[in-house]
């Protein structure tokens, strides 16, 4: 809610794991520059769909992929391997 009231030259970063149900709100942030981080292809697809639909003047949204390298169930992110590669390629 702060972004619309601050200068438009600020590059906003969303820090944390992005959930698919929050994507719609996030793409509304003026000057959104980076998502830190996406942990599934499902979220990446939803983010891409909403970003393109919002018509961001052909701006590319920077996205970091969250990888669960320790295989801990309490941690978010994709497992290293095929799923990680698929997400990074998407």
PDB file as gemmi writes it, atoms N, CA and C in Angstrom:
CRYST1    1.000    1.000    1.000  90.00  90.00  90.00 P 1                      
ATOM      1  N   UNK A   1       0.811  -1.206   0.000  1.00  0.00           N  
ATOM      2  CA  UNK A   1       0.000   0.000   0.000  1.00  0.00           C  
ATOM      3  C   UNK A   1       0.853   1.269   0.000  1.00  0.00           C  
ATOM      4  N   UNK A   2       2.140   1.163   0.277  1.00  0.00           N  
ATOM      5  CA  UNK A   2       3.017   2.338   0.271  1.00  0.00           C  
ATOM      6  C   UNK A   2       3.418   2.754  -1.143  1.00  0.00           C  
ATOM      7  N   UNK A   3       3.554   1.805  -2.036  1.00  0.00           N  
ATOM      8  CA  UNK A   3       4.112   2.053  -3.374  1.00  0.00           C  
ATOM      9  C   UNK A   3       3.414   3.183  -4.139  1.00  0.00           C  
ATOM     10  N   UNK A   4       2.090   3.256  -4.194  1.00  0.00           N  
ATOM     11  CA  UNK A   4       1.459   4.327  -4.966  1.00  0.00           C  
ATOM     12  C   UNK A   4       1.739   5.731  -4.431  1.00  0.00           C  
ATOM     13  N   UNK A   5       2.133   5.837  -3.177  1.00  0.00           N  
ATOM     14  CA  UNK A   5       2.373   7.141  -2.560  1.00  0.00           C  
ATOM     15  C   UNK A   5       3.837   7.576  -2.593  1.00  0.00           C  
ATOM     16  N   UNK A   6       4.699   6.743  -3.135  1.00  0.00           N  
ATOM     17  CA  UNK A   6       6.129   7.035  -3.168  1.00  0.00           C  
ATOM     18  C   UNK A   6       6.576   7.303  -4.604  1.00  0.00           C  
ATOM     19  N   UNK A   7       7.770   7.872  -4.788  1.00  0.00           N  
ATOM     20  CA  UNK A   7       8.244   8.200  -6.136  1.00  0.00           C  
ATOM     21  C   UNK A   7       8.227   6.991  -7.076  1.00  0.00           C  
ATOM     22  N   UNK A   8       7.931   7.250  -8.350  1.00  0.00           N  
ATOM     23  CA  UNK A   8       7.813   6.183  -9.331  1.00  0.00           C  
ATOM     24  C   UNK A   8       9.156   5.625  -9.796  1.00  0.00           C  
ATOM     25  N   UNK A   9      10.256   6.221  -9.360  1.00  0.00           N  
ATOM     26  CA  UNK A   9      11.556   5.696  -9.777  1.00  0.00           C  
ATOM     27  C   UNK A   9      12.090   4.614  -8.826  1.00  0.00           C  
ATOM     28  N   UNK A  10      11.309   4.251  -7.828  1.00  0.00           N  
ATOM     29  CA  UNK A  10      11.701   3.181  -6.906  1.00  0.00           C  
ATOM     30  C   UNK A  10      11.478   1.835  -7.592  1.00  0.00           C  
ATOM     31  N   UNK A  11      12.473   0.945  -7.523  1.00  0.00           N  
ATOM     32  CA  UNK A  11      12.332  -0.414  -8.034  1.00  0.00           C  
ATOM     33  C   UNK A  11      11.954  -1.312  -6.864  1.00  0.00           C  
ATOM     34  N   UNK A  12      10.730  -1.804  -6.872  1.00  0.00           N  
ATOM     35  CA  UNK A  12      10.234  -2.621  -5.769  1.00  0.00           C  
ATOM     36  C   UNK A  12      10.608  -4.086  -5.949  1.00  0.00           C  
ATOM     37  N   UNK A  13      10.996  -4.711  -4.832  1.00  0.00           N  
ATOM     38  CA  UNK A  13      11.276  -6.143  -4.782  1.00  0.00           C  
ATOM     39  C   UNK A  13      10.261  -6.769  -3.844  1.00  0.00           C  
ATOM     40  N   UNK A  14       9.673  -7.896  -4.253  1.00  0.00           N  
ATOM     41  CA  UNK A  14       8.873  -8.684  -3.331  1.00  0.00           C  
ATOM     42  C   UNK A  14       9.805  -9.745  -2.781  1.00  0.00           C  
ATOM     43  N   UNK A  15      10.020  -9.728  -1.476  1.00  0.00           N  
ATOM     44  CA  UNK A  15      10.945 -10.664  -0.845  1.00  0.00           C  
ATOM     45  C   UNK A  15      10.150 -11.678  -0.043  1.00  0.00           C  
ATOM     46  N   UNK A  16      10.381 -12.937  -0.332  1.00  0.00           N  
ATOM     47  CA  UNK A  16       9.683 -14.021   0.345  1.00  0.00           C  
ATOM     48  C   UNK A  16       9.112 -14.976  -0.684  1.00  0.00           C  
ATOM     49  N   UNK A  17       8.537 -16.049  -0.210  1.00  0.00           N  
ATOM     50  CA  UNK A  17       7.932 -17.022  -1.115  1.00  0.00           C  
ATOM     51  C   UNK A  17       6.589 -16.484  -1.587  1.00  0.00           C  
ATOM     52  N   UNK A  18       6.420 -16.420  -2.891  1.00  0.00           N  
ATOM     53  CA  UNK A  18       5.174 -15.920  -3.464  1.00  0.00           C  
ATOM     54  C   UNK A  18       4.194 -17.065  -3.627  1.00  0.00           C  
ATOM     55  N   UNK A  19       2.981 -16.872  -3.116  1.00  0.00           N  
ATOM     56  CA  UNK A  19       1.915 -17.859  -3.251  1.00  0.00           C  
ATOM     57  C   UNK A  19       1.021 -17.446  -4.419  1.00  0.00           C  
ATOM     58  N   UNK A  20       0.446 -18.430  -5.102  1.00  0.00           N  
ATOM     59  CA  UNK A  20      -0.359 -18.147  -6.298  1.00  0.00           C  
ATOM     60  C   UNK A  20      -1.551 -17.246  -5.991  1.00  0.00           C  
ATOM     61  N   UNK A  21      -2.109 -17.331  -4.779  1.00  0.00           N  
ATOM     62  CA  UNK A  21      -3.269 -16.498  -4.453  1.00  0.00           C  
ATOM     63  C   UNK A  21      -2.902 -15.031  -4.190  1.00  0.00           C  
ATOM     64  N   UNK A  22      -1.617 -14.712  -4.143  1.00  0.00           N  
ATOM     65  CA  UNK A  22      -1.162 -13.331  -3.916  1.00  0.00           C  
ATOM     66  C   UNK A  22      -0.643 -12.659  -5.183  1.00  0.00           C  
ATOM     67  N   UNK A  23      -0.529 -13.422  -6.267  1.00  0.00           N  
ATOM     68  CA  UNK A  23       0.036 -12.895  -7.509  1.00  0.00           C  
ATOM     69  C   UNK A  23      -0.743 -11.693  -8.017  1.00  0.00           C  
ATOM     70  N   UNK A  24      -2.052 -11.764  -7.990  1.00  0.00           N  
ATOM     71  CA  UNK A  24      -2.887 -10.672  -8.511  1.00  0.00           C  
ATOM     72  C   UNK A  24      -2.564  -9.354  -7.808  1.00  0.00           C  
ATOM     73  N   UNK A  25      -2.381  -9.392  -6.509  1.00  0.00           N  
ATOM     74  CA  UNK A  25      -2.063  -8.184  -5.746  1.00  0.00           C  
ATOM     75  C   UNK A  25      -0.655  -7.676  -6.054  1.00  0.00           C  
ATOM     76  N   UNK A  26       0.277  -8.592  -6.183  1.00  0.00           N  
ATOM     77  CA  UNK A  26       1.676  -8.215  -6.386  1.00  0.00           C  
ATOM     78  C   UNK A  26       1.882  -7.498  -7.714  1.00  0.00           C  
ATOM     79  N   UNK A  27       1.243  -7.969  -8.780  1.00  0.00           N  
ATOM     80  CA  UNK A  27       1.461  -7.336 -10.090  1.00  0.00           C  
ATOM     81  C   UNK A  27       0.868  -5.938 -10.168  1.00  0.00           C  
ATOM     82  N   UNK A  28       0.065  -5.560  -9.206  1.00  0.00           N  
ATOM     83  CA  UNK A  28      -0.517  -4.214  -9.157  1.00  0.00           C  
ATOM     84  C   UNK A  28       0.449  -3.179  -8.584  1.00  0.00           C  
ATOM     85  N   UNK A  29       1.546  -3.621  -7.990  1.00  0.00           N  
ATOM     86  CA  UNK A  29       2.508  -2.701  -7.372  1.00  0.00           C  
ATOM     87  C   UNK A  29       3.212  -1.891  -8.466  1.00  0.00           C  
ATOM     88  N   UNK A  30       3.118  -0.564  -8.405  1.00  0.00           N  
ATOM     89  CA  UNK A  30       3.809   0.259  -9.397  1.00  0.00           C  
ATOM     90  C   UNK A  30       5.322   0.049  -9.314  1.00  0.00           C  
ATOM     91  N   UNK A  31       5.953  -0.087 -10.453  1.00  0.00           N  
ATOM     92  CA  UNK A  31       7.409  -0.279 -10.551  1.00  0.00           C  
ATOM     93  C   UNK A  31       7.901  -1.554  -9.875  1.00  0.00           C  
ATOM     94  N   UNK A  32       7.067  -2.594  -9.881  1.00  0.00           N  
ATOM     95  CA  UNK A  32       7.541  -3.886  -9.384  1.00  0.00           C  
ATOM     96  C   UNK A  32       8.689  -4.318 -10.279  1.00  0.00           C  
ATOM     97  N   UNK A  33       9.824  -4.663  -9.696  1.00  0.00           N  
ATOM     98  CA  UNK A  33      11.033  -4.927 -10.456  1.00  0.00           C  
ATOM     99  C   UNK A  33      11.501  -6.370 -10.341  1.00  0.00           C  
ATOM    100  N   UNK A  34      11.305  -6.972  -9.146  1.00  0.00           N  
ATOM    101  CA  UNK A  34      11.803  -8.326  -8.938  1.00  0.00           C  
ATOM    102  C   UNK A  34      10.953  -9.076  -7.917  1.00  0.00           C  
ATOM    103  N   UNK A  35      10.815 -10.376  -8.167  1.00  0.00           N  
ATOM    104  CA  UNK A  35      10.167 -11.286  -7.220  1.00  0.00           C  
ATOM    105  C   UNK A  35      11.262 -12.173  -6.641  1.00  0.00           C  
ATOM    106  N   UNK A  36      11.365 -12.172  -5.325  1.00  0.00           N  
ATOM    107  CA  UNK A  36      12.354 -12.987  -4.621  1.00  0.00           C  
ATOM    108  C   UNK A  36      11.620 -13.881  -3.620  1.00  0.00           C  
ATOM    109  N   UNK A  37      10.981 -14.910  -3.970  1.00  0.00           N  
ATOM    110  CA  UNK A  37      11.299 -15.882  -4.979  1.00  0.00           C  
ATOM    111  C   UNK A  37      10.074 -16.713  -5.358  1.00  0.00           C  
ATOM    112  N   UNK A  38      10.219 -17.459  -6.460  1.00  0.00           N  
ATOM    113  CA  UNK A  38       9.168 -18.338  -6.965  1.00  0.00           C  
ATOM    114  C   UNK A  38       9.639 -19.778  -6.779  1.00  0.00           C  
ATOM    115  N   UNK A  39       8.758 -20.600  -6.225  1.00  0.00           N  
ATOM    116  CA  UNK A  39       9.146 -21.972  -5.912  1.00  0.00           C  
ATOM    117  C   UNK A  39       8.354 -23.042  -6.620  1.00  0.00           C  
ATOM    118  N   UNK A  40       7.557 -22.652  -7.646  1.00  0.00           N  
ATOM    119  CA  UNK A  40       6.813 -23.663  -8.397  1.00  0.00           C  
ATOM    120  C   UNK A  40       6.451 -23.139  -9.787  1.00  0.00           C  
ATOM    121  N   UNK A  41       6.284 -24.082 -10.717  1.00  0.00           N  
ATOM    122  CA  UNK A  41       5.878 -23.719 -12.072  1.00  0.00           C  
ATOM    123  C   UNK A  41       4.471 -23.119 -12.039  1.00  0.00           C  
ATOM    124  N   UNK A  42       3.623 -23.622 -11.157  1.00  0.00           N  
ATOM    125  CA  UNK A  42       2.259 -23.108 -11.041  1.00  0.00           C  
ATOM    126  C   UNK A  42       2.273 -21.607 -10.747  1.00  0.00           C  
ATOM    127  N   UNK A  43       3.065 -21.190  -9.803  1.00  0.00           N  
ATOM    128  CA  UNK A  43       3.159 -19.771  -9.447  1.00  0.00           C  
ATOM    129  C   UNK A  43       3.783 -18.984 -10.600  1.00  0.00           C  
ATOM    130  N   UNK A  44       4.794 -19.535 -11.238  1.00  0.00           N  
ATOM    131  CA  UNK A  44       5.441 -18.856 -12.366  1.00  0.00           C  
ATOM    132  C   UNK A  44       4.451 -18.623 -13.499  1.00  0.00           C  
ATOM    133  N   UNK A  45       3.626 -19.612 -13.801  1.00  0.00           N  
ATOM    134  CA  UNK A  45       2.633 -19.468 -14.871  1.00  0.00           C  
ATOM    135  C   UNK A  45       1.599 -18.407 -14.516  1.00  0.00           C  
ATOM    136  N   UNK A  46       1.135 -18.413 -13.290  1.00  0.00           N  
ATOM    137  CA  UNK A  46       0.150 -17.426 -12.845  1.00  0.00           C  
ATOM    138  C   UNK A  46       0.762 -16.028 -12.878  1.00  0.00           C  
ATOM    139  N   UNK A  47       1.980 -15.899 -12.441  1.00  0.00           N  
ATOM    140  CA  UNK A  47       2.679 -14.619 -12.452  1.00  0.00           C  
ATOM    141  C   UNK A  47       2.843 -14.103 -13.878  1.00  0.00           C  
ATOM    142  N   UNK A  48       3.256 -14.960 -14.774  1.00  0.00           N  
ATOM    143  CA  UNK A  48       3.430 -14.567 -16.167  1.00  0.00           C  
ATOM    144  C   UNK A  48       2.099 -14.138 -16.788  1.00  0.00           C  
ATOM    145  N   UNK A  49       1.055 -14.912 -16.532  1.00  0.00           N  
ATOM    146  CA  UNK A  49      -0.273 -14.597 -17.079  1.00  0.00           C  
ATOM    147  C   UNK A  49      -0.740 -13.225 -16.617  1.00  0.00           C  
ATOM    148  N   UNK A  50      -0.622 -12.969 -15.345  1.00  0.00           N  
ATOM    149  CA  UNK A  50      -1.088 -11.688 -14.794  1.00  0.00           C  
ATOM    150  C   UNK A  50      -0.182 -10.526 -15.206  1.00  0.00           C  
ATOM    151  N   UNK A  51       1.120 -10.773 -15.312  1.00  0.00           N  
ATOM    152  CA  UNK A  51       2.064  -9.722 -15.694  1.00  0.00           C  
ATOM    153  C   UNK A  51       1.775  -9.261 -17.123  1.00  0.00           C  
ATOM    154  N   UNK A  52       1.590 -10.206 -18.019  1.00  0.00           N  
ATOM    155  CA  UNK A  52       1.301  -9.888 -19.420  1.00  0.00           C  
ATOM    156  C   UNK A  52      -0.056  -9.196 -19.528  1.00  0.00           C  
ATOM    157  N   UNK A  53      -1.032  -9.703 -18.794  1.00  0.00           N  
ATOM    158  CA  UNK A  53      -2.386  -9.134 -18.820  1.00  0.00           C  
ATOM    159  C   UNK A  53      -2.387  -7.688 -18.319  1.00  0.00           C  
ATOM    160  N   UNK A  54      -1.528  -7.380 -17.388  1.00  0.00           N  
ATOM    161  CA  UNK A  54      -1.453  -6.040 -16.800  1.00  0.00           C  
ATOM    162  C   UNK A  54      -0.808  -5.038 -17.756  1.00  0.00           C  
ATOM    163  N   UNK A  55      -0.199  -5.528 -18.833  1.00  0.00           N  
ATOM    164  CA  UNK A  55       0.431  -4.689 -19.859  1.00  0.00           C  
ATOM    165  C   UNK A  55       1.490  -3.777 -19.260  1.00  0.00           C  
ATOM    166  N   UNK A  56       2.592  -4.357 -18.904  1.00  0.00           N  
ATOM    167  CA  UNK A  56       3.704  -3.624 -18.308  1.00  0.00           C  
ATOM    168  C   UNK A  56       4.673  -3.089 -19.349  1.00  0.00           C  
ATOM    169  N   UNK A  57       4.152  -2.651 -20.488  1.00  0.00           N  
ATOM    170  CA  UNK A  57       4.965  -1.989 -21.522  1.00  0.00           C  
ATOM    171  C   UNK A  57       6.183  -2.819 -21.913  1.00  0.00           C  
ATOM    172  N   UNK A  58       5.967  -4.098 -22.062  1.00  0.00           N  
ATOM    173  CA  UNK A  58       7.033  -5.027 -22.461  1.00  0.00           C  
ATOM    174  C   UNK A  58       8.194  -5.076 -21.473  1.00  0.00           C  
ATOM    175  N   UNK A  59       7.967  -4.686 -20.240  1.00  0.00           N  
ATOM    176  CA  UNK A  59       9.001  -4.784 -19.210  1.00  0.00           C  
ATOM    177  C   UNK A  59       9.142  -6.242 -18.783  1.00  0.00           C  
ATOM    178  N   UNK A  60      10.372  -6.650 -18.565  1.00  0.00           N  
ATOM    179  CA  UNK A  60      10.628  -8.002 -18.093  1.00  0.00           C  
ATOM    180  C   UNK A  60      10.700  -7.963 -16.577  1.00  0.00           C  
ATOM    181  N   UNK A  61       9.924  -8.810 -15.933  1.00  0.00           N  
ATOM    182  CA  UNK A  61       9.972  -8.919 -14.479  1.00  0.00           C  
ATOM    183  C   UNK A  61      11.063  -9.906 -14.104  1.00  0.00           C  
ATOM    184  N   UNK A  62      11.959  -9.480 -13.257  1.00  0.00           N  
ATOM    185  CA  UNK A  62      13.038 -10.349 -12.806  1.00  0.00           C  
ATOM    186  C   UNK A  62      12.509 -11.261 -11.704  1.00  0.00           C  
ATOM    187  N   UNK A  63      12.883 -12.532 -11.775  1.00  0.00           N  
ATOM    188  CA  UNK A  63      12.382 -13.529 -10.834  1.00  0.00           C  
ATOM    189  C   UNK A  63      13.533 -14.415 -10.382  1.00  0.00           C  
ATOM    190  N   UNK A  64      13.614 -14.654  -9.088  1.00  0.00           N  
ATOM    191  CA  UNK A  64      14.578 -15.608  -8.543  1.00  0.00           C  
ATOM    192  C   UNK A  64      13.849 -16.918  -8.251  1.00  0.00           C  
ATOM    193  N   UNK A  65      14.496 -18.030  -8.563  1.00  0.00           N  
ATOM    194  CA  UNK A  65      13.935 -19.357  -8.314  1.00  0.00           C  
ATOM    195  C   UNK A  65      14.380 -19.827  -6.939  1.00  0.00           C  
ATOM    196  N   UNK A  66      13.432 -20.299  -6.152  1.00  0.00           N  
ATOM    197  CA  UNK A  66      13.760 -20.817  -4.829  1.00  0.00           C  
ATOM    198  C   UNK A  66      13.948 -22.322  -4.913  1.00  0.00           C  
ATOM    199  N   UNK A  67      15.127 -22.777  -4.515  1.00  0.00           N  
ATOM    200  CA  UNK A  67      15.467 -24.202  -4.577  1.00  0.00           C  
ATOM    201  C   UNK A  67      15.672 -24.718  -3.152  1.00  0.00           C  
ATOM    202  N   UNK A  68      14.990 -25.809  -2.835  1.00  0.00           N  
ATOM    203  CA  UNK A  68      15.126 -26.444  -1.522  1.00  0.00           C  
ATOM    204  C   UNK A  68      16.249 -27.475  -1.612  1.00  0.00           C  
ATOM    205  N   UNK A  69      17.470 -27.022  -1.417  1.00  0.00           N  
ATOM    206  CA  UNK A  69      18.640 -27.901  -1.564  1.00  0.00           C  
ATOM    207  C   UNK A  69      18.801 -28.887  -0.417  1.00  0.00           C  
ATOM    208  N   UNK A  70      18.189 -28.608   0.718  1.00  0.00           N  
ATOM    209  CA  UNK A  70      18.353 -29.484   1.879  1.00  0.00           C  
ATOM    210  C   UNK A  70      17.265 -30.551   1.970  1.00  0.00           C  
ATOM    211  N   UNK A  71      16.269 -30.481   1.084  1.00  0.00           N  
ATOM    212  CA  UNK A  71      15.153 -31.436   1.062  1.00  0.00           C  
ATOM    213  C   UNK A  71      14.367 -31.445   2.373  1.00  0.00           C  
ATOM    214  N   UNK A  72      14.378 -30.338   3.083  1.00  0.00           N  
ATOM    215  CA  UNK A  72      13.610 -30.243   4.325  1.00  0.00           C  
ATOM    216  C   UNK A  72      12.151 -29.969   3.995  1.00  0.00           C  
ATOM    217  N   UNK A  73      11.257 -30.712   4.619  1.00  0.00           N  
ATOM    218  CA  UNK A  73       9.827 -30.555   4.368  1.00  0.00           C  
ATOM    219  C   UNK A  73       9.299 -29.201   4.835  1.00  0.00           C  
ATOM    220  N   UNK A  74       9.961 -28.599   5.794  1.00  0.00           N  
ATOM    221  CA  UNK A  74       9.503 -27.312   6.322  1.00  0.00           C  
ATOM    222  C   UNK A  74       9.975 -26.138   5.467  1.00  0.00           C  
ATOM    223  N   UNK A  75      10.810 -26.410   4.478  1.00  0.00           N  
ATOM    224  CA  UNK A  75      11.338 -25.350   3.610  1.00  0.00           C  
ATOM    225  C   UNK A  75      10.566 -25.325   2.297  1.00  0.00           C  
ATOM    226  N   UNK A  76      10.463 -24.138   1.706  1.00  0.00           N  
ATOM    227  CA  UNK A  76       9.792 -23.980   0.425  1.00  0.00           C  
ATOM    228  C   UNK A  76      10.783 -24.131  -0.706  1.00  0.00           C  
ATOM    229  N   UNK A  77      10.254 -24.203  -1.910  1.00  0.00           N  
ATOM    230  CA  UNK A  77      11.088 -24.243  -3.100  1.00  0.00           C  
ATOM    231  C   UNK A  77      11.032 -25.572  -3.804  1.00  0.00           C  
ATOM    232  N   UNK A  78      11.553 -25.571  -5.029  1.00  0.00           N  
ATOM    233  CA  UNK A  78      11.590 -26.793  -5.817  1.00  0.00           C  
ATOM    234  C   UNK A  78      12.818 -27.610  -5.444  1.00  0.00           C  
ATOM    235  N   UNK A  79      12.705 -28.903  -5.664  1.00  0.00           N  
ATOM    236  CA  UNK A  79      13.845 -29.778  -5.421  1.00  0.00           C  
ATOM    237  C   UNK A  79      14.830 -29.635  -6.574  1.00  0.00           C  
ATOM    238  N   UNK A  80      16.119 -29.785  -6.283  1.00  0.00           N  
ATOM    239  CA  UNK A  80      17.094 -29.764  -7.376  1.00  0.00           C  
ATOM    240  C   UNK A  80      16.771 -30.898  -8.356  1.00  0.00           C  
ATOM    241  N   UNK A  81      17.016 -30.667  -9.610  1.00  0.00           N  
ATOM    242  CA  UNK A  81      16.755 -31.708 -10.597  1.00  0.00           C  
ATOM    243  C   UNK A  81      15.785 -31.238 -11.657  1.00  0.00           C  
ATOM    244  N   UNK A  82      14.984 -32.177 -12.143  1.00  0.00           N  
ATOM    245  CA  UNK A  82      14.095 -31.923 -13.279  1.00  0.00           C  
ATOM    246  C   UNK A  82      13.110 -30.786 -13.010  1.00  0.00           C  
ATOM    247  N   UNK A  83      12.470 -30.805 -11.839  1.00  0.00           N  
ATOM    248  CA  UNK A  83      11.486 -29.765 -11.502  1.00  0.00           C  
ATOM    249  C   UNK A  83      12.131 -28.380 -11.443  1.00  0.00           C  
ATOM    250  N   UNK A  84      13.315 -28.310 -10.896  1.00  0.00           N  
ATOM    251  CA  UNK A  84      14.050 -27.050 -10.810  1.00  0.00           C  
ATOM    252  C   UNK A  84      14.408 -26.542 -12.205  1.00  0.00           C  
ATOM    253  N   UNK A  85      14.884 -27.422 -13.034  1.00  0.00           N  
ATOM    254  CA  UNK A  85      15.250 -27.064 -14.401  1.00  0.00           C  
ATOM    255  C   UNK A  85      14.029 -26.571 -15.172  1.00  0.00           C  
ATOM    256  N   UNK A  86      12.905 -27.251 -15.004  1.00  0.00           N  
ATOM    257  CA  UNK A  86      11.664 -26.852 -15.679  1.00  0.00           C  
ATOM    258  C   UNK A  86      11.255 -25.446 -15.250  1.00  0.00           C  
ATOM    259  N   UNK A  87      11.332 -25.169 -13.963  1.00  0.00           N  
ATOM    260  CA  UNK A  87      10.964 -23.845 -13.454  1.00  0.00           C  
ATOM    261  C   UNK A  87      11.918 -22.780 -13.975  1.00  0.00           C  
ATOM    262  N   UNK A  88      13.198 -23.042 -13.940  1.00  0.00           N  
ATOM    263  CA  UNK A  88      14.189 -22.072 -14.415  1.00  0.00           C  
ATOM    264  C   UNK A  88      14.011 -21.803 -15.909  1.00  0.00           C  
ATOM    265  N   UNK A  89      13.689 -22.811 -16.672  1.00  0.00           N  
ATOM    266  CA  UNK A  89      13.473 -22.633 -18.104  1.00  0.00           C  
ATOM    267  C   UNK A  89      12.198 -21.843 -18.380  1.00  0.00           C  
ATOM    268  N   UNK A  90      11.179 -22.062 -17.553  1.00  0.00           N  
ATOM    269  CA  UNK A  90       9.925 -21.343 -17.751  1.00  0.00           C  
ATOM    270  C   UNK A  90      10.143 -19.853 -17.573  1.00  0.00           C  
TER     271      UNK A  90                                                      
END                                                                             
